[in-house]
Coordinates of C-alpha atoms in Angstrom, one line a residue:
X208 CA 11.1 59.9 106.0
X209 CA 12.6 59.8 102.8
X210 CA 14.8 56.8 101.7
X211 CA 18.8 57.4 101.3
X212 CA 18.6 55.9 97.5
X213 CA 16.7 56.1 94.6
X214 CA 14.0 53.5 93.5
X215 CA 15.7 52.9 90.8
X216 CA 19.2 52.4 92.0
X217 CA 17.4 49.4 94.1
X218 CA 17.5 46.3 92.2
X219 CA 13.7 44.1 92.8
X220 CA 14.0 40.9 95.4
X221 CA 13.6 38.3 93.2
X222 CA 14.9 39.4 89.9
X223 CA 18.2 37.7 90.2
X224 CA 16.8 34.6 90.2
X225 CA 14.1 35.2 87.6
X226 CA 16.2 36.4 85.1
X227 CA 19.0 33.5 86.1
X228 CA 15.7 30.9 84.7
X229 CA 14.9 33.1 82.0
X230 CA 18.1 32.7 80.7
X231 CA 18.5 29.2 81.2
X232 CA 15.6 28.7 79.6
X233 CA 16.4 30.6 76.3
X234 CA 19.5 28.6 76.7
X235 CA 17.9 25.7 76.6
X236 CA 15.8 26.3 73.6
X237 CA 18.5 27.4 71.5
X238 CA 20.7 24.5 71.6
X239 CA 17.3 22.1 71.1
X240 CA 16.4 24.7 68.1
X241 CA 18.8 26.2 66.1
X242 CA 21.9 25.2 64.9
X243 CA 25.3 27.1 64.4
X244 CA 25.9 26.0 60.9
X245 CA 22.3 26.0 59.3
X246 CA 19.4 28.5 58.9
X247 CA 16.7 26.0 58.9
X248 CA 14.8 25.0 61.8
X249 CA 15.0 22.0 63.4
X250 CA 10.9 21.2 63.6
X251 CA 10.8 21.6 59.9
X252 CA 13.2 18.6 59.2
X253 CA 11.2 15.4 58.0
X254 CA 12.4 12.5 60.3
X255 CA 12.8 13.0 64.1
X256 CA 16.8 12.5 63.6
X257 CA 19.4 14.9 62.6
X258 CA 20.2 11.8 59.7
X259 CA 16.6 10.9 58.8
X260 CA 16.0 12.8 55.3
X261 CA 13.0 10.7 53.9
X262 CA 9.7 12.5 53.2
X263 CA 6.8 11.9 55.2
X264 CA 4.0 9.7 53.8
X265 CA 2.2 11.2 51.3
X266 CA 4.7 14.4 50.7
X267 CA 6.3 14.7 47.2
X268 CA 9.1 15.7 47.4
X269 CA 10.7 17.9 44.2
X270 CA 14.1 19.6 43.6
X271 CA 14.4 20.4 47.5
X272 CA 10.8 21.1 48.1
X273 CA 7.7 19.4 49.8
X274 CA 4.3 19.5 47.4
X275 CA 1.0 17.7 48.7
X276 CA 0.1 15.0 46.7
X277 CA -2.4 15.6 43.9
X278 CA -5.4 14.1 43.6
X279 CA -6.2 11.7 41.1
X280 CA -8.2 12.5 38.0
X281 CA -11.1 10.1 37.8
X282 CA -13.7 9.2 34.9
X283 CA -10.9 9.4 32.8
X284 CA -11.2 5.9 30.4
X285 CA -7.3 4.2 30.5
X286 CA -6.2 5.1 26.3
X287 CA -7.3 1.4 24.8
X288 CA -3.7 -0.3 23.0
X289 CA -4.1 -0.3 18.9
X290 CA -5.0 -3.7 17.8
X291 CA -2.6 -5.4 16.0
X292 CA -2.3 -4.3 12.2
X293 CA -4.6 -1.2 12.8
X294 CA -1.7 1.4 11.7
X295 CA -0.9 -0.6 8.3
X296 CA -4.5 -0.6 7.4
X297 CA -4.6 3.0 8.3
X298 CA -1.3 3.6 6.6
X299 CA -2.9 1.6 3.5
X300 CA -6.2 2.7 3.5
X301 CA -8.2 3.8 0.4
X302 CA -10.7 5.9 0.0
X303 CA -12.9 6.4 -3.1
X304 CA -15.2 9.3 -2.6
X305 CA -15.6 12.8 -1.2
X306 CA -18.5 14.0 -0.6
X307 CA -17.2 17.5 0.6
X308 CA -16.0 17.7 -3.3
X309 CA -18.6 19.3 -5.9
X310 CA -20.3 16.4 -8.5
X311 CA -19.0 16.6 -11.9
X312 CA -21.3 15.4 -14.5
X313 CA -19.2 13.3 -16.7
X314 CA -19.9 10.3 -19.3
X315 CA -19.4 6.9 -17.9
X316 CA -17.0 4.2 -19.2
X317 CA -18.4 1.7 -21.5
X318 CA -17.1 -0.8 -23.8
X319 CA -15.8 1.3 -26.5
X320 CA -14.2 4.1 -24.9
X321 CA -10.5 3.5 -24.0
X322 CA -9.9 2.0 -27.5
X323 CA -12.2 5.2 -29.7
X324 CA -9.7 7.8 -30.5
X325 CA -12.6 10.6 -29.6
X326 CA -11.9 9.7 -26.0
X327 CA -8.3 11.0 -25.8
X328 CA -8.1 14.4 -23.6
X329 CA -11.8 12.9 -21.8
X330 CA -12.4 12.7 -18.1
X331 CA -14.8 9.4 -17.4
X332 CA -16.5 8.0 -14.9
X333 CA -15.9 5.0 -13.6
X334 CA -19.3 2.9 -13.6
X335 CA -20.6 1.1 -10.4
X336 CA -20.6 -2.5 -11.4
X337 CA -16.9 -1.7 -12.7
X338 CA -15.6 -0.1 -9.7
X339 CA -16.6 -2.9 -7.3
X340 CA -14.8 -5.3 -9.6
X341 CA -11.9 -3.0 -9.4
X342 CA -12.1 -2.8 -6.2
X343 CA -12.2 -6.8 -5.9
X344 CA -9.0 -7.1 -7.8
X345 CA -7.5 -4.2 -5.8
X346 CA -6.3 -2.0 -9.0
X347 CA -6.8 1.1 -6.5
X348 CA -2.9 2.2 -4.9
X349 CA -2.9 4.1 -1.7
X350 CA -0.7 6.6 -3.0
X351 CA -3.4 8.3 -6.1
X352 CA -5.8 11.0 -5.4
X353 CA -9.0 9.6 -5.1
X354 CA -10.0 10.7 -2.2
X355 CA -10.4 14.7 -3.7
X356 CA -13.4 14.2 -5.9
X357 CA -16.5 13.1 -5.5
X358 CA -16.2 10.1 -8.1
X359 CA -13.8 8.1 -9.3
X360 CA -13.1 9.3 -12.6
X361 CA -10.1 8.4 -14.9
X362 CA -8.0 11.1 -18.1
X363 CA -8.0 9.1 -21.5
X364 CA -4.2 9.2 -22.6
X365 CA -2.9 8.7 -25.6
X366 CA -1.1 5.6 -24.2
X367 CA -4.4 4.2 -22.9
X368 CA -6.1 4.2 -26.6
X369 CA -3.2 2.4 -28.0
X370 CA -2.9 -0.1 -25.7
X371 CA -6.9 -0.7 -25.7
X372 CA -7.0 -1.0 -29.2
X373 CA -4.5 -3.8 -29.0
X374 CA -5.6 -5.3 -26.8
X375 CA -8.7 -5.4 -28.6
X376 CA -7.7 -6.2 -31.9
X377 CA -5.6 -9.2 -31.0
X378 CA -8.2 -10.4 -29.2
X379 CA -10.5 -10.1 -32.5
X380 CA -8.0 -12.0 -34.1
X381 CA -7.2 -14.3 -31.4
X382 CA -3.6 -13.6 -30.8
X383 CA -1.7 -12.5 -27.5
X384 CA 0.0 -9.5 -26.6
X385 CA 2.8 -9.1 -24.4
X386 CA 3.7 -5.6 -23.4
X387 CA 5.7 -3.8 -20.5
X388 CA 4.9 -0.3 -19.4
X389 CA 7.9 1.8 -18.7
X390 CA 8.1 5.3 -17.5
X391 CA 9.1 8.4 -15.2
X392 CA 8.2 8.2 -11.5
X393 CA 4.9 9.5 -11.2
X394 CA 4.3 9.4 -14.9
X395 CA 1.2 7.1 -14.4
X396 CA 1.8 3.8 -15.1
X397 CA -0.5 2.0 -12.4
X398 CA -3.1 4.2 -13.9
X399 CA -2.8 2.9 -17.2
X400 CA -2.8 -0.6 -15.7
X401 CA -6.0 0.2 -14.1
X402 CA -7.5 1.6 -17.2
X403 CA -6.5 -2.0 -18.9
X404 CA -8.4 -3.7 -16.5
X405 CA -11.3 -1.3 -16.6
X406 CA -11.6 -2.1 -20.7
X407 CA -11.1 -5.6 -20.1
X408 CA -14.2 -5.6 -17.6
X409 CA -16.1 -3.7 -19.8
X410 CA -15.8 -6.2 -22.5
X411 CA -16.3 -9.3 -20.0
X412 CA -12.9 -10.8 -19.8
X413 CA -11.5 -13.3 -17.8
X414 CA -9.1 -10.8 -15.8
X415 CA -6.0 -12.2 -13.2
X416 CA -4.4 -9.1 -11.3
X417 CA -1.4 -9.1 -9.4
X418 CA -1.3 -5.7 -7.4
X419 CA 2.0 -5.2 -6.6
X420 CA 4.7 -8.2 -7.1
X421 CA 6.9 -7.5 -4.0
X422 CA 3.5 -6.5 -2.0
X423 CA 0.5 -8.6 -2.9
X424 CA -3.0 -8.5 -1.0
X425 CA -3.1 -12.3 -1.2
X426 CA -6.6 -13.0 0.6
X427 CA -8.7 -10.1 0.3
X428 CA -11.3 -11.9 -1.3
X429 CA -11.1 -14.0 2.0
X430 CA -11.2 -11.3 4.1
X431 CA -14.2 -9.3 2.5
X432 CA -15.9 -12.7 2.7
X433 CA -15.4 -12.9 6.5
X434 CA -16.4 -9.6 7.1
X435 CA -19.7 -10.7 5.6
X436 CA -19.9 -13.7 7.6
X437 CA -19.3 -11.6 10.5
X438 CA -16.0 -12.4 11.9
X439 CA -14.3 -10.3 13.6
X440 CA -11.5 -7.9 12.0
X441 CA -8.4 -9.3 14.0
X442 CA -7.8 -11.6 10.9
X443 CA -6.4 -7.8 9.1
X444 CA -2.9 -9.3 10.6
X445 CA -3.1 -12.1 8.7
X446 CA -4.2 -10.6 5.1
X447 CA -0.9 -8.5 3.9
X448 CA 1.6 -11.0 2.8
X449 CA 5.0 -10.1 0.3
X450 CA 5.3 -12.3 -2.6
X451 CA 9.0 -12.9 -3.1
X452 CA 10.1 -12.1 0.3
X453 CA 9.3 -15.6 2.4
X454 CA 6.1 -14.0 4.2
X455 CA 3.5 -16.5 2.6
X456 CA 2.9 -19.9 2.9
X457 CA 4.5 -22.3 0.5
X458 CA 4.9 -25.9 -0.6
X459 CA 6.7 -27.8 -3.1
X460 CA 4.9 -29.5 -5.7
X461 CA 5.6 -32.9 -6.4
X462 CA 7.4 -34.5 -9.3
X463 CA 8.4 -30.8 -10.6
X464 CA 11.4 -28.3 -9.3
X465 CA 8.2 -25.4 -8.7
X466 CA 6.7 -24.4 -5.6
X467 CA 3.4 -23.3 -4.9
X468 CA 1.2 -20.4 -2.6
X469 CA -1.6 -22.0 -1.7
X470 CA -3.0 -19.4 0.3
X471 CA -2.4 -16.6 -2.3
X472 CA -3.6 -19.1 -5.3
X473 CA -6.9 -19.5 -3.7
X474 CA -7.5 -15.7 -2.8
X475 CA -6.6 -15.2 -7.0
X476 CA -9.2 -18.5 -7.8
X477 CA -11.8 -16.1 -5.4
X478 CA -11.0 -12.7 -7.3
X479 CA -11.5 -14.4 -10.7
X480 CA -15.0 -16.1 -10.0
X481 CA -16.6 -12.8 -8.2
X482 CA -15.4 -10.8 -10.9
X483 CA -16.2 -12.8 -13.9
X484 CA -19.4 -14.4 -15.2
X485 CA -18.1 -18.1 -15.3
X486 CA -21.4 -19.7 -14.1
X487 CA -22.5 -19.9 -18.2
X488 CA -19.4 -21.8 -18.9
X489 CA -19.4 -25.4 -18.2
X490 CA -16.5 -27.4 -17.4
X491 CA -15.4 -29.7 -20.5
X492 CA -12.6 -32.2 -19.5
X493 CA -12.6 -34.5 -16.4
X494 CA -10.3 -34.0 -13.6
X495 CA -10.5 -37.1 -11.2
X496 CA -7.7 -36.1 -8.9
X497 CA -10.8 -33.4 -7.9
X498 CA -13.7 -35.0 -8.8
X499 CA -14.0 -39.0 -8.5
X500 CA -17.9 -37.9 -9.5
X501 CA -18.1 -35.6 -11.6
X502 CA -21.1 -33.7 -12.7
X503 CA -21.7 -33.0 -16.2
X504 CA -23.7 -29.5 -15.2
X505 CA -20.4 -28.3 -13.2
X506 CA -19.5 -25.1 -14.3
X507 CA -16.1 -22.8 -14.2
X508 CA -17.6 -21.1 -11.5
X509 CA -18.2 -23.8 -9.0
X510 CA -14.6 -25.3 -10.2
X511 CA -13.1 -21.8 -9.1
X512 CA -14.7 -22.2 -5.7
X513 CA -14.3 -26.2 -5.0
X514 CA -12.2 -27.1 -2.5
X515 CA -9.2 -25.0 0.0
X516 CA -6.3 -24.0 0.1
X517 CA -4.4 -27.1 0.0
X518 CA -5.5 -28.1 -3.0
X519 CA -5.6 -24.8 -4.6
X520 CA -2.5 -25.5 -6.7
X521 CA -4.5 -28.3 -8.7
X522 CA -8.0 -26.3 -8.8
X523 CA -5.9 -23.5 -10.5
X524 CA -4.1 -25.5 -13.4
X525 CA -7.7 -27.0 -14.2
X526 CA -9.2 -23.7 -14.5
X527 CA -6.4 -22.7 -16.3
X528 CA -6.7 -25.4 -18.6
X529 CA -10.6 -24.7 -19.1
X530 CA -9.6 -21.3 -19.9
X531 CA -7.0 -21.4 -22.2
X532 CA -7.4 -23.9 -24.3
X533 CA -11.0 -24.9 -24.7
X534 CA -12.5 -22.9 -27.9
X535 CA -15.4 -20.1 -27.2
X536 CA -14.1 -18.9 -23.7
X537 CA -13.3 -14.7 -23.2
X538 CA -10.0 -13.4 -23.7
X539 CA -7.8 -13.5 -21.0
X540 CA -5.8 -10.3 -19.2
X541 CA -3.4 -10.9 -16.5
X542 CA -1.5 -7.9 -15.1
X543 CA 1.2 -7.6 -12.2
X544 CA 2.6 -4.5 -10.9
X545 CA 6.1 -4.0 -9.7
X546 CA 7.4 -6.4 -12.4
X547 CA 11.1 -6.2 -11.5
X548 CA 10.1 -7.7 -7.8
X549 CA 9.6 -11.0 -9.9
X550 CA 12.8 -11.2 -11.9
X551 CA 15.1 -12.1 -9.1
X552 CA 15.9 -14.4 -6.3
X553 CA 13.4 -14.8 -4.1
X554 CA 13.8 -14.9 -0.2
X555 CA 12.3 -18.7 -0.1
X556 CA 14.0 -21.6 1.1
X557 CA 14.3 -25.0 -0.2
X558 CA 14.9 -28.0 2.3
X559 CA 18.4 -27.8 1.8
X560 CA 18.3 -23.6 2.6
X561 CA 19.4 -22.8 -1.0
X562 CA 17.4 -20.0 -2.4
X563 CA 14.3 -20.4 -4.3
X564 CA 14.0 -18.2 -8.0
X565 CA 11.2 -16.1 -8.7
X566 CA 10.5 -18.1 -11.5
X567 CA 10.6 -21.0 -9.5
X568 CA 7.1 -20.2 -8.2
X569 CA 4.1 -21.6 -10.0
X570 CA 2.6 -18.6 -10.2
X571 CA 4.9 -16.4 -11.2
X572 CA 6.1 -19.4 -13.9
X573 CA 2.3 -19.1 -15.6
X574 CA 2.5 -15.1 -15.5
X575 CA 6.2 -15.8 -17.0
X576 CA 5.5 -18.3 -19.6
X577 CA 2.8 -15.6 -21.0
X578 CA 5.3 -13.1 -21.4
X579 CA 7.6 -15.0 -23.1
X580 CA 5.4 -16.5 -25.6
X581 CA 5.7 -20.4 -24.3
X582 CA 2.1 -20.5 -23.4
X583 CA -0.8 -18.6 -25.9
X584 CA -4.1 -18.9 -25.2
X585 CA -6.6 -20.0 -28.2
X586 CA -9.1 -17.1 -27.5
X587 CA -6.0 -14.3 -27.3
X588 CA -6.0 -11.8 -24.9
X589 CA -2.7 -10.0 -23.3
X590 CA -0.4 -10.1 -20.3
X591 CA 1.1 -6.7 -19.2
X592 CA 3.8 -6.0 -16.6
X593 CA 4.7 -2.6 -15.3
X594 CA 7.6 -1.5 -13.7
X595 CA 7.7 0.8 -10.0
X596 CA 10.0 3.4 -10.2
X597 CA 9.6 4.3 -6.4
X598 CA 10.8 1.3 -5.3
X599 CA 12.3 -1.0 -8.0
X600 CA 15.0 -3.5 -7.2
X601 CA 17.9 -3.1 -9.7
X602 CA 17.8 -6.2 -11.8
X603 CA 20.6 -5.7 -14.6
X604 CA 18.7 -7.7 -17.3
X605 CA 15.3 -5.8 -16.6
X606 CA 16.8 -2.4 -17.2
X607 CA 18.9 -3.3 -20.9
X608 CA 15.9 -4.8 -21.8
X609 CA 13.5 -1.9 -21.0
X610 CA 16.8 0.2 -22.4
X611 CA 17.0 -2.0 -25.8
X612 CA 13.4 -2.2 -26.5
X613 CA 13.2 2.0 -25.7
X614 CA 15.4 2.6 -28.1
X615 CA 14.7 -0.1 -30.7
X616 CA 10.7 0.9 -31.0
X617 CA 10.2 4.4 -29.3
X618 CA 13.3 6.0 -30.1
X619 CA 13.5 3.3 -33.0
X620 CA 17.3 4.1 -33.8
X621 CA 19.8 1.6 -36.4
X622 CA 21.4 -1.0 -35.6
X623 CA 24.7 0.1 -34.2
X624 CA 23.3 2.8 -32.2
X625 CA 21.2 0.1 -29.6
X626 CA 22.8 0.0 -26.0
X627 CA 25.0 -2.9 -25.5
X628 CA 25.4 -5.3 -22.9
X629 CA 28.4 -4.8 -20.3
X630 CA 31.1 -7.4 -21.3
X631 CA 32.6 -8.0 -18.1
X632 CA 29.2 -7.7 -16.1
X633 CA 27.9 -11.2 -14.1
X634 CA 24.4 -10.6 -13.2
X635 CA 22.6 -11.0 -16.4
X636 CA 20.0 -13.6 -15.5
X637 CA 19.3 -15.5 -18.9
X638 CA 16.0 -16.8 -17.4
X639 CA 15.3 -12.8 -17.2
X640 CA 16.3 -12.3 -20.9
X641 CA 14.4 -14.9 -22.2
X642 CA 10.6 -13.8 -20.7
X643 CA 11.7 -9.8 -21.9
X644 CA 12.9 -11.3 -25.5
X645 CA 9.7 -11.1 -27.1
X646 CA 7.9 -8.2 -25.0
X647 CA 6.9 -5.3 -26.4
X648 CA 7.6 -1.8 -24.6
X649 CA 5.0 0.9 -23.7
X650 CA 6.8 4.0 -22.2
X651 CA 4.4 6.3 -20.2
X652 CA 5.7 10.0 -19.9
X653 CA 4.4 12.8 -19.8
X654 CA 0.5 14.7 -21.0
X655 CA 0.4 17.0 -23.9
X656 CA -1.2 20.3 -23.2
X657 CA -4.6 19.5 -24.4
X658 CA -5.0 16.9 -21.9
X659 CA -3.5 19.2 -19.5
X660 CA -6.3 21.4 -19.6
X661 CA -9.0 18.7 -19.3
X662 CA -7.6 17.5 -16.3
X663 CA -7.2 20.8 -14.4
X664 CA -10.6 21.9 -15.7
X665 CA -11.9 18.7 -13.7
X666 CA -9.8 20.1 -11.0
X667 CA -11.4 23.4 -10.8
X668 CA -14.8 21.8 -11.3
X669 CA -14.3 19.9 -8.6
X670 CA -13.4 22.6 -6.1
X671 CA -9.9 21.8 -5.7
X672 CA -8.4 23.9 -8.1
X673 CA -9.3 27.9 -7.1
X674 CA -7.3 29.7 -9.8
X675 CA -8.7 30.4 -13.2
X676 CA -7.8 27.9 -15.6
X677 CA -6.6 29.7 -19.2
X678 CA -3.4 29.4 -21.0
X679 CA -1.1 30.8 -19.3
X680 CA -1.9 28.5 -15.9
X681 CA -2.2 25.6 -17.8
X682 CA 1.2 26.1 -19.6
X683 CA 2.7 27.0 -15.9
X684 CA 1.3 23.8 -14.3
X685 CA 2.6 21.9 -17.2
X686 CA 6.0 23.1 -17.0
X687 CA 6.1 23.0 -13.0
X688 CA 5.2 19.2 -13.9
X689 CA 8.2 18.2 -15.9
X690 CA 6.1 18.7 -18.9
X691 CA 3.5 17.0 -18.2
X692 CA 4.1 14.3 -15.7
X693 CA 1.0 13.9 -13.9
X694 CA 1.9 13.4 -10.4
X695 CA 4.4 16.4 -10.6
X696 CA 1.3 18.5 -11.9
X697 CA -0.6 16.9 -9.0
X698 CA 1.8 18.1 -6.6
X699 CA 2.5 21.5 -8.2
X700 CA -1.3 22.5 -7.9
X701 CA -3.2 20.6 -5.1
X702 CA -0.3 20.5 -2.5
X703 CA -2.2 22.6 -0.4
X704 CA -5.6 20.7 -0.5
X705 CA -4.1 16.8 -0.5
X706 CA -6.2 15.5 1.9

């Protein structure tokens, strides 16, 4: 028999009560799960509590997101720390040579060729024996091109043969010059100190430099000699000292008003006997202060080396002595660079904190007392001071005097038409005026075309010059250069290639 109603009118047995748990269940889940006011799940949260928002351990966490840790790199050495003084021996490093550059064959310096007028508009060679004793008396700057060629080589100015020949005639004649080199920035002034020296090393003279005089290499004698002892190289801190600015070790000397650098008096004793024959020269007067015993057979030589730094104040003024007034010794040459440095107040301290003159210090007083006359060796020689235009102090007398003696001898204009003094001006120094009164002025500016064209011709030579050199690029480069100033020429061709 058929039933009354439809199968599917007829609901199943048990499906009130399975749907009743099915819903509880799902009810159940969604209150555990999800939230009304979020869209993130619940399981996905970090910390068990609805509160807890720190990462798990070893999640990174970044702008909202979770990231896996990464994996360290390894085999990867830690970057070592630059040792002290590393970057300023970088920053003042100097190198001679380039061997990438193409060899020039050029004639090499001797005796006779800054002072023969033949060598003007020359490139030569610096010789071996004289570029290690240049080297010694660090005449080399940081800022020139020497590392471009394959050679140190030098132009013969005009300026160099007439200060060479001065130099060389008053020491014929025994007298003493005193001369201050003036110029243009980048003219080449320490260049033509360097040349100076070079001559006087040719000719086997007794030769004191002073690099720079407000940034002076004290010790390097010292520190190539522990180099060779093999020390180690973290005494470099130790080796750059300023000479005016309180950075070097100093002493008062008794029964005078000066003060002495011993440290930087002895590294000057050390330049002067490895760069000068003095063994052949024998030491005449006694000094028992130094020697209670004192051999006949001691020579200059061992008297430049005797004892340290303490006493270096009293070696110095008995090699002095020896030098400069004892009959049949060499001429004598004694340069500093950066000569305004040395015409003002120092940064020293005296016991009672009052500041210590520049002249004040005993070695500056000897370069001092050459320049104005009050000391003249028998033998002659000179004493030559050149002035930094990149980073000279102003010192009011220094610049009339360079102004006065300009126009009085290179200008060489009357009476009434010389520069005056300012009459209401109070920082004249009359200590200044007094080493500049008898100085003689040397202005370096700029090259003539001639000489022009024998320097870029090295240039091209060289490989670092790759335009064709004829008139027209020579008379371009020399009017890029300020007519003729060097270092503008330098910059106006071999930008591209400085090194």
């Amino acid at each position: 028999m058929a039933p009354l109603r439809c199968w599917r009118c007829l609901p199943p047995a048990s499906g009130a009560l399975l749907s009743i748990r099915r819903i509880a269940a799902i009810t159940t889940i969604s209150t555990s799960t999800f939230q009304p006011f979020s869209t993130s799940c619940a399981r996905n949260a970090y910390g068990k509590g609805a509160g807890d928002s720190k990462p798990r351990k070893g999640v990174h966490r970044v702008g909202g997101k979770s990231s896996p840790p990464s994996k360290k790199k390894k085999g990867i050495p830690p970057r070592l720390k630059v040792a002290p003084g590393d970057r300023r021996a970088f920053r003042k490093r100097i190198t001679l040579s380039n061997i990438n550059a193409l060899p020039v064959h050029l004639e090499t310096l001797d005796s006779k060729a800054f002072s023969s007028e033949q060598s003007v508009g020359k490139i030569l060679a610096l010789g071996n024996e004289t570029l290690d004793k240049l080297r010694r008396a660090n005449a080399f700057k940081p800022t020139q091109s020497w590392n471009m060629f394959r050679k140190p080589s030098t132009l013969v100015r005009r300026e160099t043969v007439n200060l060479c020949s001065k130099m060389e005639k008053n020491a014929q004649e025994n007298k003493f010059l005193r001369c201050i080199i003036s110029g243009e920035r980048v003219a080449g002034k320490s260049m033509v100190v360097l040349q100076a020296l070079a001559h006087a090393y040719a000719n086997d003279w007794i030769v004191v430099n002073i690099p720079d005089g407000g940034y002076f290499l004290s010790v390097y004698m010292l520190y190539i000699d522990s180099l060779e002892a093999g020390e180690t190289t973290d005494r470099r801190q130790t080796l750059g000292y300023d000479l005016v600015i309180s950075h070097l070790d100093y002493a008062p000397i008794p029964n005078s008003n000066l003060w002495s650098l011993p440290t930087t008096i002895q590294g000057l004793l050390r330049q002067i006997s490895g760069n000068s024959d003095l063994s052949k020269h024998k030491v005449v007067k006694s000094y028992p202060n130094l020697f209670p015993n004192q051999s006949p057979n001691l020579t200059l030589h061992g008297l430049a080396n005797s004892g340290s730094s303490n006493d270096s104040w009293a070696v110095w003024q008995a090699l002095w002595t020896e030098l400069t007034e004892v009959p049949g010794r060499p001429p004598i040459l004694m340069c500093l660079d950066g000569f305004a440095h040395v015409m003002r107040m120092s940064k020293y301290r005296t016991k009672q904190f009052e500041p210590i003159h520049a002249h004040d210090l005993a070695l500056i007083k000897t370069f001092c007392d050459l320049m104005a006359g009050k000391m003249v060796p028998v033998q002659g020689g000179a004493v030559i001071g050149a002035l930094s235009m990149s980073n000279q102090p102003m010192v009011k007398s220094v610049e009339y005097a360079v102004q006065y003696k300009e126009a009085q001898q290179v200008l060489q204009l009357p009476e009434e038409e010389l520069p005056k003094r300012e009459p209401y001006c109070r920082e004249y120094d009359e200590r200044v005026d007094e080493v500049l009164r008898e100085a003689e002025i040397l202005k370096v500016g700029g090259i003539n075309k001639k000489e022009a064209r024998a320097i870029m011709e090295y240039w091209a030579a060289s490989g670092m010059y790759r335009h064709k050199v004829d008139e027209r690029r020579v008379t371009e480069t020399w009017s890029l250069g300020g007519h003729g100033i060097i270092g503008e020429m330098e910059r106006a061709s071999l930008r591209n290639s400085r090194i």
